[in-house]
Coordinates of C-alpha atoms and ligand atoms in Angstrom, one line a residue:
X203 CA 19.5 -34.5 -10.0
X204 CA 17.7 -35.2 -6.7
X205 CA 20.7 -34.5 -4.5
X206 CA 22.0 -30.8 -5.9
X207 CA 24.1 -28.6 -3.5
X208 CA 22.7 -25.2 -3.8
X209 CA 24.0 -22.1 -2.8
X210 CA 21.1 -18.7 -2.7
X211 CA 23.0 -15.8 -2.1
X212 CA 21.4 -13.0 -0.6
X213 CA 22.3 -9.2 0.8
X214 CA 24.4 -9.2 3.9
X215 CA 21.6 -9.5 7.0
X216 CA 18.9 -11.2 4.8
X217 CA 20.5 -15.2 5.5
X218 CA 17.7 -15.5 8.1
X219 CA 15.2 -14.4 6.0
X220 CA 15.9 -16.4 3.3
X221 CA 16.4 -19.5 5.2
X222 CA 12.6 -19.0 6.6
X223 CA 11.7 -18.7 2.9
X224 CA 13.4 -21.4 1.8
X225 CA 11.7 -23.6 4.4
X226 CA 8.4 -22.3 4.0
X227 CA 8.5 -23.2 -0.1
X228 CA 10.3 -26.2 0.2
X229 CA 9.8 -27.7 3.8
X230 CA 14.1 -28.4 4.0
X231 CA 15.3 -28.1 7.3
X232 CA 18.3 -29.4 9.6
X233 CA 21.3 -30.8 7.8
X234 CA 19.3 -29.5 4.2
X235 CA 19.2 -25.6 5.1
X236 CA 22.1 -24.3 6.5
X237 CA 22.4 -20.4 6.7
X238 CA 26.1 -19.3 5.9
X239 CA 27.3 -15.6 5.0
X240 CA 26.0 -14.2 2.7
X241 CA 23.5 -16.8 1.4
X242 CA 21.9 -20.0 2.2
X243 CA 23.3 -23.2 1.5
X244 CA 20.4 -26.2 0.5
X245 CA 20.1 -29.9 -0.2
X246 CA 17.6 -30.3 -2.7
X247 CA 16.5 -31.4 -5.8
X248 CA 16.6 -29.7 -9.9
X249 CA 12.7 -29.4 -9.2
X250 CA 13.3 -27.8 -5.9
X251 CA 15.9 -25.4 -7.8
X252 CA 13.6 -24.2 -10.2
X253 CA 10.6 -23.7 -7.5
X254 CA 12.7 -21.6 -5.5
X255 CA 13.8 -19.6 -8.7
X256 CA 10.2 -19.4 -9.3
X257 CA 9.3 -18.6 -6.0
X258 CA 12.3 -16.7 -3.7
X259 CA 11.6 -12.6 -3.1
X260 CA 14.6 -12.7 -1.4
X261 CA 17.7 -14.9 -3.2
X262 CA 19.5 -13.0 -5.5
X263 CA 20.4 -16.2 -7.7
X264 CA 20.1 -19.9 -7.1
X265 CA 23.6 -21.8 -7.7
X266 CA 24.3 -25.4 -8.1
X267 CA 27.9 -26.1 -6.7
X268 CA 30.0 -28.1 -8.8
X269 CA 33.1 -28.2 -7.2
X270 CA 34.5 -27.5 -4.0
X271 CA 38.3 -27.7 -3.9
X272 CA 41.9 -26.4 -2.4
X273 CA 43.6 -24.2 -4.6
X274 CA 46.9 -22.4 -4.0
X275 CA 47.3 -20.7 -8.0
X276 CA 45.2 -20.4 -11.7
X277 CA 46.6 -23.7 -12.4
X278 CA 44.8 -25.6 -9.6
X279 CA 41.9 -23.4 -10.8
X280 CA 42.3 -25.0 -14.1
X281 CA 42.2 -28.3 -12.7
X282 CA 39.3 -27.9 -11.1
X283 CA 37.7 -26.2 -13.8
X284 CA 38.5 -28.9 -16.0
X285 CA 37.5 -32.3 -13.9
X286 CA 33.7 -30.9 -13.9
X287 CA 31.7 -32.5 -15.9
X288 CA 30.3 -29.5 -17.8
X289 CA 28.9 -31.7 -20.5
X290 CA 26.3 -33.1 -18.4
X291 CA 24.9 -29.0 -18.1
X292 CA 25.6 -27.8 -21.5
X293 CA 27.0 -28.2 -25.2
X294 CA 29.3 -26.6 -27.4
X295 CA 26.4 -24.9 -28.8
X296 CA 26.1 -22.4 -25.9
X297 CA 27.9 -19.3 -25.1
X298 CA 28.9 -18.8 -21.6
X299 CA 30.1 -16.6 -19.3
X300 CA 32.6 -16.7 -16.0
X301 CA 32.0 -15.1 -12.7
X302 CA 35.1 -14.6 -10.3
X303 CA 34.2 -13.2 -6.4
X304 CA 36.8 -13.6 -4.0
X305 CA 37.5 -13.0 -0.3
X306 CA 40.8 -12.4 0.7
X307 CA 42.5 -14.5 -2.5
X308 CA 46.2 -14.2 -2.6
X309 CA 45.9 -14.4 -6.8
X310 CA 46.8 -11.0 -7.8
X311 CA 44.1 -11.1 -10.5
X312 CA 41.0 -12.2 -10.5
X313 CA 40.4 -11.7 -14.8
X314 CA 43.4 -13.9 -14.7
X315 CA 41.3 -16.4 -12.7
X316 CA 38.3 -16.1 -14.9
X317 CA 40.5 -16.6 -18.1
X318 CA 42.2 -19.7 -16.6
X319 CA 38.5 -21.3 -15.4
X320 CA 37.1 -20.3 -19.0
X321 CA 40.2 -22.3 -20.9
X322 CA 39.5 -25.5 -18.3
X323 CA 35.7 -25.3 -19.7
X324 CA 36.4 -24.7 -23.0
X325 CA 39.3 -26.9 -23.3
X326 CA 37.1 -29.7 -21.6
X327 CA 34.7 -29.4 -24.4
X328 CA 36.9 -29.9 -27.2
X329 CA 39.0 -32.7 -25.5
X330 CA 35.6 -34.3 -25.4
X331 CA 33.8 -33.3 -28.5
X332 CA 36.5 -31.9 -30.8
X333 CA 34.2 -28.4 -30.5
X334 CA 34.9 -25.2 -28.0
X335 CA 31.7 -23.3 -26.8
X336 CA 32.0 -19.8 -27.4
X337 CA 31.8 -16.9 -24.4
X338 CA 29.8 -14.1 -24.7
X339 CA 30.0 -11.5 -21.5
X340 CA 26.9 -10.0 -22.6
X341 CA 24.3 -12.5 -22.9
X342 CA 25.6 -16.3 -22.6
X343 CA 23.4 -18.8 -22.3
X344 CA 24.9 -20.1 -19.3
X345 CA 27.0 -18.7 -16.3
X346 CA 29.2 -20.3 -14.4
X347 CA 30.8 -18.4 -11.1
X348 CA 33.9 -19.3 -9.5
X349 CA 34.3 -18.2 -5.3
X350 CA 37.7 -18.0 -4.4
X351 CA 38.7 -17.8 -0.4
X352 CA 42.0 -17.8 1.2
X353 CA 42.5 -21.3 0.5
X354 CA 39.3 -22.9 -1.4
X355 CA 37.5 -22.6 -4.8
X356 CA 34.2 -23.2 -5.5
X357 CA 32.5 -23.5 -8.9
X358 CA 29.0 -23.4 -9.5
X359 CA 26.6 -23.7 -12.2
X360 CA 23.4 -20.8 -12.0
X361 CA 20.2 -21.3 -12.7
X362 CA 19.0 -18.2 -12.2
X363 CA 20.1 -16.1 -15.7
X364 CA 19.3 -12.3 -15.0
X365 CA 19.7 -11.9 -11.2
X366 CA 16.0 -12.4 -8.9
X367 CA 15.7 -9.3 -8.6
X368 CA 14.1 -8.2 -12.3
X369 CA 11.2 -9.5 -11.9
X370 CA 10.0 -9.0 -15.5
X371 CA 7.8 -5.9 -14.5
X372 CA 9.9 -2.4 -14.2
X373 CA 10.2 -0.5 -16.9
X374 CA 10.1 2.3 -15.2
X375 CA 12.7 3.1 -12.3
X376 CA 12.3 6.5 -11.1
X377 CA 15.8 8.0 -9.6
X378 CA 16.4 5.7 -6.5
X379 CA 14.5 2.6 -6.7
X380 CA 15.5 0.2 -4.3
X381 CA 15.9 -3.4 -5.4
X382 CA 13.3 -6.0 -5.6
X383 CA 15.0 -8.3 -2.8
X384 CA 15.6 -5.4 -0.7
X385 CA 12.0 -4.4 -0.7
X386 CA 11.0 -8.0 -0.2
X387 CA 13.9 -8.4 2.5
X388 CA 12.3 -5.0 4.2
X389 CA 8.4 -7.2 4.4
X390 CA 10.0 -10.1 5.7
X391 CA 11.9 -8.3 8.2
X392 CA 8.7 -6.7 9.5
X393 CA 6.6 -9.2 9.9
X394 CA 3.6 -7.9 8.1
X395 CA 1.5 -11.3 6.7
X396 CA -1.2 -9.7 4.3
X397 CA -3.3 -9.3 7.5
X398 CA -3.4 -5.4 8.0
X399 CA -3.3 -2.5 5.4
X400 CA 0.4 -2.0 4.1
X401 CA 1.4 1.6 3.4
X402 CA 4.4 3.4 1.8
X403 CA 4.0 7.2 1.6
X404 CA 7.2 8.0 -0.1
X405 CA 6.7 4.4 -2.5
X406 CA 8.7 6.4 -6.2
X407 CA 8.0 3.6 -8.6
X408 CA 6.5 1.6 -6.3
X409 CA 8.7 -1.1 -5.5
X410 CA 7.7 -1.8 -1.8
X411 CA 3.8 -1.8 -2.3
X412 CA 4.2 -4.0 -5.2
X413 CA 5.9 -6.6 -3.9
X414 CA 3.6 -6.1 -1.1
X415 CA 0.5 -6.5 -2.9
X416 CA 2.2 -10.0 -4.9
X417 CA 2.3 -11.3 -1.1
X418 CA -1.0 -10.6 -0.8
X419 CA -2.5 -12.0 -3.9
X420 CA 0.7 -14.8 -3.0
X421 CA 1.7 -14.3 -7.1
X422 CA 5.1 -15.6 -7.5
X423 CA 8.0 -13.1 -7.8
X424 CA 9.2 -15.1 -11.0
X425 CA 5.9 -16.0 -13.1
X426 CA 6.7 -13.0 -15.4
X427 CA 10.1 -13.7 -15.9
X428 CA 12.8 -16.3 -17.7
X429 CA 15.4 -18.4 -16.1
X430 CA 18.4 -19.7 -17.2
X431 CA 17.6 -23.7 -16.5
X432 CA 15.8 -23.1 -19.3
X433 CA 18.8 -23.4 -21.7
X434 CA 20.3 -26.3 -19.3
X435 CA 20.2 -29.8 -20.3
X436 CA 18.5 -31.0 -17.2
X437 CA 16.1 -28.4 -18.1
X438 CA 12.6 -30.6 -18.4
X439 CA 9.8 -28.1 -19.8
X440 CA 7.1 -30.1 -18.6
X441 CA 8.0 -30.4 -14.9
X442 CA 9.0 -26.2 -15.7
X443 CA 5.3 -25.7 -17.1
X444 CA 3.3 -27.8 -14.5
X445 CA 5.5 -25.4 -11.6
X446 CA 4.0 -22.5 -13.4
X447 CA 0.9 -23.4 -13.8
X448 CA 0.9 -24.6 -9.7
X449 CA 1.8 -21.0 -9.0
X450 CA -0.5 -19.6 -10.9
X451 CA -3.2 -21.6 -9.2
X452 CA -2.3 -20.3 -6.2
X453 CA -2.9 -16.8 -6.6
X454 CA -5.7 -15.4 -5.1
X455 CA -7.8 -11.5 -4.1
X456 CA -5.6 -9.7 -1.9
X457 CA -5.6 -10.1 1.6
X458 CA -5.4 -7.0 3.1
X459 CA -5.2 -3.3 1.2
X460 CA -2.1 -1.8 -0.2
X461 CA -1.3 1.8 -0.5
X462 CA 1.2 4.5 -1.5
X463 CA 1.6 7.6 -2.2
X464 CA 4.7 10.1 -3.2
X465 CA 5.2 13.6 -3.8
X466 CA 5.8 13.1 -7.0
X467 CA 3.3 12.6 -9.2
X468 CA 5.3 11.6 -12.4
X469 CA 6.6 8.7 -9.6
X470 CA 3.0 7.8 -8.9
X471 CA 2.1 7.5 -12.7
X472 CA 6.0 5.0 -12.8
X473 CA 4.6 3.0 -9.8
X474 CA 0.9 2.8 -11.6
X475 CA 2.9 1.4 -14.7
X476 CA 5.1 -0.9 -12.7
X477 CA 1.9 -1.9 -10.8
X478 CA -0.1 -2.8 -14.1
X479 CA 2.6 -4.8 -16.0
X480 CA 3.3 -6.8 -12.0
X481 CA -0.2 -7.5 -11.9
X482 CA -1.7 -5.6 -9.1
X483 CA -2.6 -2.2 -10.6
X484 CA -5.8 -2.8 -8.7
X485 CA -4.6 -4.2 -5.4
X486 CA -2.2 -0.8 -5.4
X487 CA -3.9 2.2 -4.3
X488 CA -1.7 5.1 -5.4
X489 CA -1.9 8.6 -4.9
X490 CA 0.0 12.0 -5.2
X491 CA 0.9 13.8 -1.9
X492 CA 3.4 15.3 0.3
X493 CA 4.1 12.5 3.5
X494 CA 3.9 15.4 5.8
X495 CA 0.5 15.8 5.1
X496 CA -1.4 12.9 4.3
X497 CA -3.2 11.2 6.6
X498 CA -3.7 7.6 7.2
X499 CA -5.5 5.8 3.9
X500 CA -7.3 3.3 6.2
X501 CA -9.2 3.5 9.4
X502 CA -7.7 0.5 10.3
X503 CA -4.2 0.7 11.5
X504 CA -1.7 -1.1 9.7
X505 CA 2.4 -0.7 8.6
X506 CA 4.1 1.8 7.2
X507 CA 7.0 0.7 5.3
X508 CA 9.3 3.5 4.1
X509 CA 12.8 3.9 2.2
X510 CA 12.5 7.8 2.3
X511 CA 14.3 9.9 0.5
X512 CA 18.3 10.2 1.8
X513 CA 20.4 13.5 1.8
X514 CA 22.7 12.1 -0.4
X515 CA 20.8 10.1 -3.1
X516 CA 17.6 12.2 -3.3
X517 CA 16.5 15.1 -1.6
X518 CA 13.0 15.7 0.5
X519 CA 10.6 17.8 -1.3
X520 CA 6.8 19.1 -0.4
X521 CA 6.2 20.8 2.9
X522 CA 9.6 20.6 4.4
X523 CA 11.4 21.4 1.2
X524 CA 9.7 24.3 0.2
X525 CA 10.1 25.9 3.6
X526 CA 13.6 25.9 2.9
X527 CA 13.4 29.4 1.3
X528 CA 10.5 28.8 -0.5
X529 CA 12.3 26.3 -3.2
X530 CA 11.0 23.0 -5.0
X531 CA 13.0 20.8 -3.4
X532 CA 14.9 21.1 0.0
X533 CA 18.9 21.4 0.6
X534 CA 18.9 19.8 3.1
X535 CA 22.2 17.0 3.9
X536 CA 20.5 15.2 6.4
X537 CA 16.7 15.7 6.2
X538 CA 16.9 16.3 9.8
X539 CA 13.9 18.8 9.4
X540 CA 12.0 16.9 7.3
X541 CA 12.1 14.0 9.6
X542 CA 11.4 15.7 12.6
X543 CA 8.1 17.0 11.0
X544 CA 7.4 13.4 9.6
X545 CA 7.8 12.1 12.7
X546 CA 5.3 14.7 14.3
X547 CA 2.5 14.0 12.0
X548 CA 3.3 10.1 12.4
X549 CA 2.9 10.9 16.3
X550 CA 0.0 13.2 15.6
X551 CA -1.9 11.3 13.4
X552 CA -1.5 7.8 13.0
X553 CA -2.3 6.3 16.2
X554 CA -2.1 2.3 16.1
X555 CA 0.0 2.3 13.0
X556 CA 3.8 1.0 13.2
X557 CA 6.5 2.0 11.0
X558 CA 9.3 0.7 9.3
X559 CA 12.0 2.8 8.4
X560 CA 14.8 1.9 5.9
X561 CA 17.9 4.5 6.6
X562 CA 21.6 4.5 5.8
X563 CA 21.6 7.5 8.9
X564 CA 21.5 5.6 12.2
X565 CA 21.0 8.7 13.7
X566 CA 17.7 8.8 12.8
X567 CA 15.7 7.9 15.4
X568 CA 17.3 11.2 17.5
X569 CA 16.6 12.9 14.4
X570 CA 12.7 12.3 14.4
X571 CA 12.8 12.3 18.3
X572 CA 11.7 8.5 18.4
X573 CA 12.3 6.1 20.1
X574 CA 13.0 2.3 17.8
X575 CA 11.5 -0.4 19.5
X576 CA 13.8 -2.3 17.0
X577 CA 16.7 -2.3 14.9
X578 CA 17.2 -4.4 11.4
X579 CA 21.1 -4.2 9.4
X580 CA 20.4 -4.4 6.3
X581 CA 22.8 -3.1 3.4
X582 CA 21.5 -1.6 0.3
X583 CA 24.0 -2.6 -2.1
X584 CA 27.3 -1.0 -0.7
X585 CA 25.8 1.4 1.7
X586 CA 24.9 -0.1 5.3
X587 CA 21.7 0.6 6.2
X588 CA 19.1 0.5 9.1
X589 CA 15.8 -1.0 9.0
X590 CA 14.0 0.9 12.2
X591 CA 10.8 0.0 13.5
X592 CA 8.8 2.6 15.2
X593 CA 5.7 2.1 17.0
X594 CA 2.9 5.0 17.0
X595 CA 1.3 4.6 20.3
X596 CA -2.1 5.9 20.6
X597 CA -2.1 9.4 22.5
X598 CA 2.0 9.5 22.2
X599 CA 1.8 13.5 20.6
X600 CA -0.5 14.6 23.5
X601 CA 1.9 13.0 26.0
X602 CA 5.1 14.4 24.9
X603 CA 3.5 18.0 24.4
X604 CA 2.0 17.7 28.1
X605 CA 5.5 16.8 29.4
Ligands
SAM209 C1 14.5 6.8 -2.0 S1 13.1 7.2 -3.0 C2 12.0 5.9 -2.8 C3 12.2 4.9 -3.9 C4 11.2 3.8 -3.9 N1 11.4 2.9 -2.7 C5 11.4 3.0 -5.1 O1 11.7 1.8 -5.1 O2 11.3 3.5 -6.2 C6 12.3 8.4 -2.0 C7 11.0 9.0 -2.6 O3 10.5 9.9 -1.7 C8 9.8 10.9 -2.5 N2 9.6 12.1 -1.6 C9 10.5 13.1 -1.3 N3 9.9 14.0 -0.5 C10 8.7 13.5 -0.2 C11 7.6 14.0 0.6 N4 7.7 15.1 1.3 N5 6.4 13.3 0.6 C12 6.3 12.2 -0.1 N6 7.3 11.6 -0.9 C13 8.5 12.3 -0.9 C14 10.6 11.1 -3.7 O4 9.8 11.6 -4.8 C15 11.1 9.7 -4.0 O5 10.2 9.0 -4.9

């Protein structure tokens, strides 16, 4: 187990990111990191696996590869399937599941695929032992994924059980939350270290400033959670435990402050929740409050990191929204008001401050009359977005008005 081939897949425009973490928790470099599409590829050990289940804010699984081979139909699939010593990973006692992704496979079906890998497994087991596991789509004990290109399949083992991103603390999600990763893909991207104050004033349940606040107390994304090693046969519980208890260690009084706020308030009372079961209810500082209006929780400038709310998937209440005929919430398809006014009181009022803007409109920057000093891909699930970084320059408002 000290030479594994692991694959970490990640969101599209993360790999760099990752790879950075990666190196940071383990110290792999050179020939042992490689960043592909899609994920990072890494030489390492079972230990290193489960340190960088423990420890990744950005992979969404760690996979061992198993097999890497040409394949023209199901029945090379089944070949492969079946010369993979499975045995060595699991027994007959476990239920399992199979995984088929594919880019630009000629096989017509990819459930086809899945059944064919599941009868090599199975059938491997009962050549051996005289016993078939069982599958179970729901819960198995173990997954195994199968990724099929033009011309090669590739089987892997995961470690990871329920995907990285459920990190054990959300209960409660609010009506857009973003993902874990992406949060934690939207802190790497901007650099922020734990050094200045972090603030989200449109945070919902809190997702941003929570991982934030982990980073700054440097608690472990997974020490809440289970993993599927657990159930492997590798699986030592000792080396597991003393990992844990290394982490745990490590965690320390925040770094720099944390806030959010949200218009909301039955968000803010989600995100307090979320915030208590993650383990920084007092790192958070949450409030109620329209973004338009409040003004900078710390006399130190810091980053703003913001997934705002998006025409399509949630629409802008408070200030803007109510002056939209007086209603709740505002109509509005593209925010373009309420962004302009956001970006006003940004200009106005926080001075010093940058901020980070996560968008699916990559008009925006026109739209709040800004100008990015930089621009981050990122996708958010299916739906391309932007990350934009804008920088409040001291005296900007009084400038533009002047001109
Ligand atoms: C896309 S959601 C943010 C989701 C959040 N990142 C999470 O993970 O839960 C946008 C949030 O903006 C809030 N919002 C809408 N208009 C606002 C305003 N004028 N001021 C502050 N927050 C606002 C909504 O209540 C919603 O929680």
């Amino acid at each position: 187990m000290n030479q594994l081939q692991l694959f970490l897949p990640c969101a599209a425009g993360v790999e760099g990111f990752l790879a950075d973490e990666v190196h940071r928790l383990t110290g792999l470099a050179g020939d042992d990191l490689l960043t592909g599409r899609g994920g990072v590829v890494v030489r390492g050990s079972w230990r290193e696996a489960m340190k960088l289940n423990l420890h990744s804010r950005l992979a969404q699984r760690v996979l061992v590869q198993l097999s890497h081979t040409p394949y023209r139909n199901e029945q090379d699939l089944y070949e492969a399937a079946a010369a993979v010593a499975w045995e060595m990973w699991f027994t007959h006692k476990d239920t399992f599941k199979i995984e088929v992704t594919a880019q630009h496979s000629p096989l017509k079906s990819l459930n086809f695929a899945a059944l064919k890998v599941k009868d090599a497994v199975a059938d491997r087991f009962r050549n051996k032992s005289g016993e078939r596991p069982n599958v179970d789509t729901q819960w198995p004990d173990v997954r195994i994924y199968a990724h099929l290109t033009s011309d090669m399949a590739t089987l892997y083992i995961d470690t990871s059980g329920e995907p990285l991103f459920k990190r054990g603390w959300r209960e409660d999600k609010g009506e857009a939350p973003l993902k874990e990763t992406l949060a934690a893909a939207m802190i790497a991207a901007s650099g922020w270290d734990g050094t200045v104050p972090l603030y989200d004033p449109c945070c919902g349940s809190g997702t941003i400033v929570i991982e934030a606040a982990q980073v700054a107390c440097n608690i472990a994304p997974g020490q809440l959670r289970r993993f599927g090693f657990e159930k492997l046969l590798p699986y030592q519980e000792h080396v597991w435990k003393a990992l844990w208890e290394e982490a745990k260690a490590q965690q320390r009084p925040p770094t720099a402050p944390v806030f959010g706020s949200d218009v909301a308030f039955r968000m803010v009372d989600f995100a307090q929740r979320n915030a208590q079961r993650a383990g920084v209810a007092d790192v958070v500082q949450l409030r109620g409050g329209d973004a338009l209006q409040r003004m900078p929780p710390s006399d130190v400038p810091g980053v703003m990191l913001v997934n705002p709310p998006y025409g399509e998937r949630i629409e802008t209440a408070g200030v803007a929204g109510r002056s939209q005929g007086g209603r709740e919430r505002a109509e509005v398809d593209d925010g373009g008001d309420f962004f302009n006014q956001l970006a006003a009181h940004w200009k106005k009022n926080f001075p010093g401050w940058t901020a980070w803007v996560l968008t699916p409109d990559l008009k925006l920057p026109s739209r709040m009359r800004l100008k990015e000093s930089r621009r981050v891909p990122m996708w958010n699930g299916p739906i391309e977005c932007r990350l934009f970084r804008f920088d409040m320059i001291k005296g900007s408002a009084r400038e533009k008005s002047n001109n």
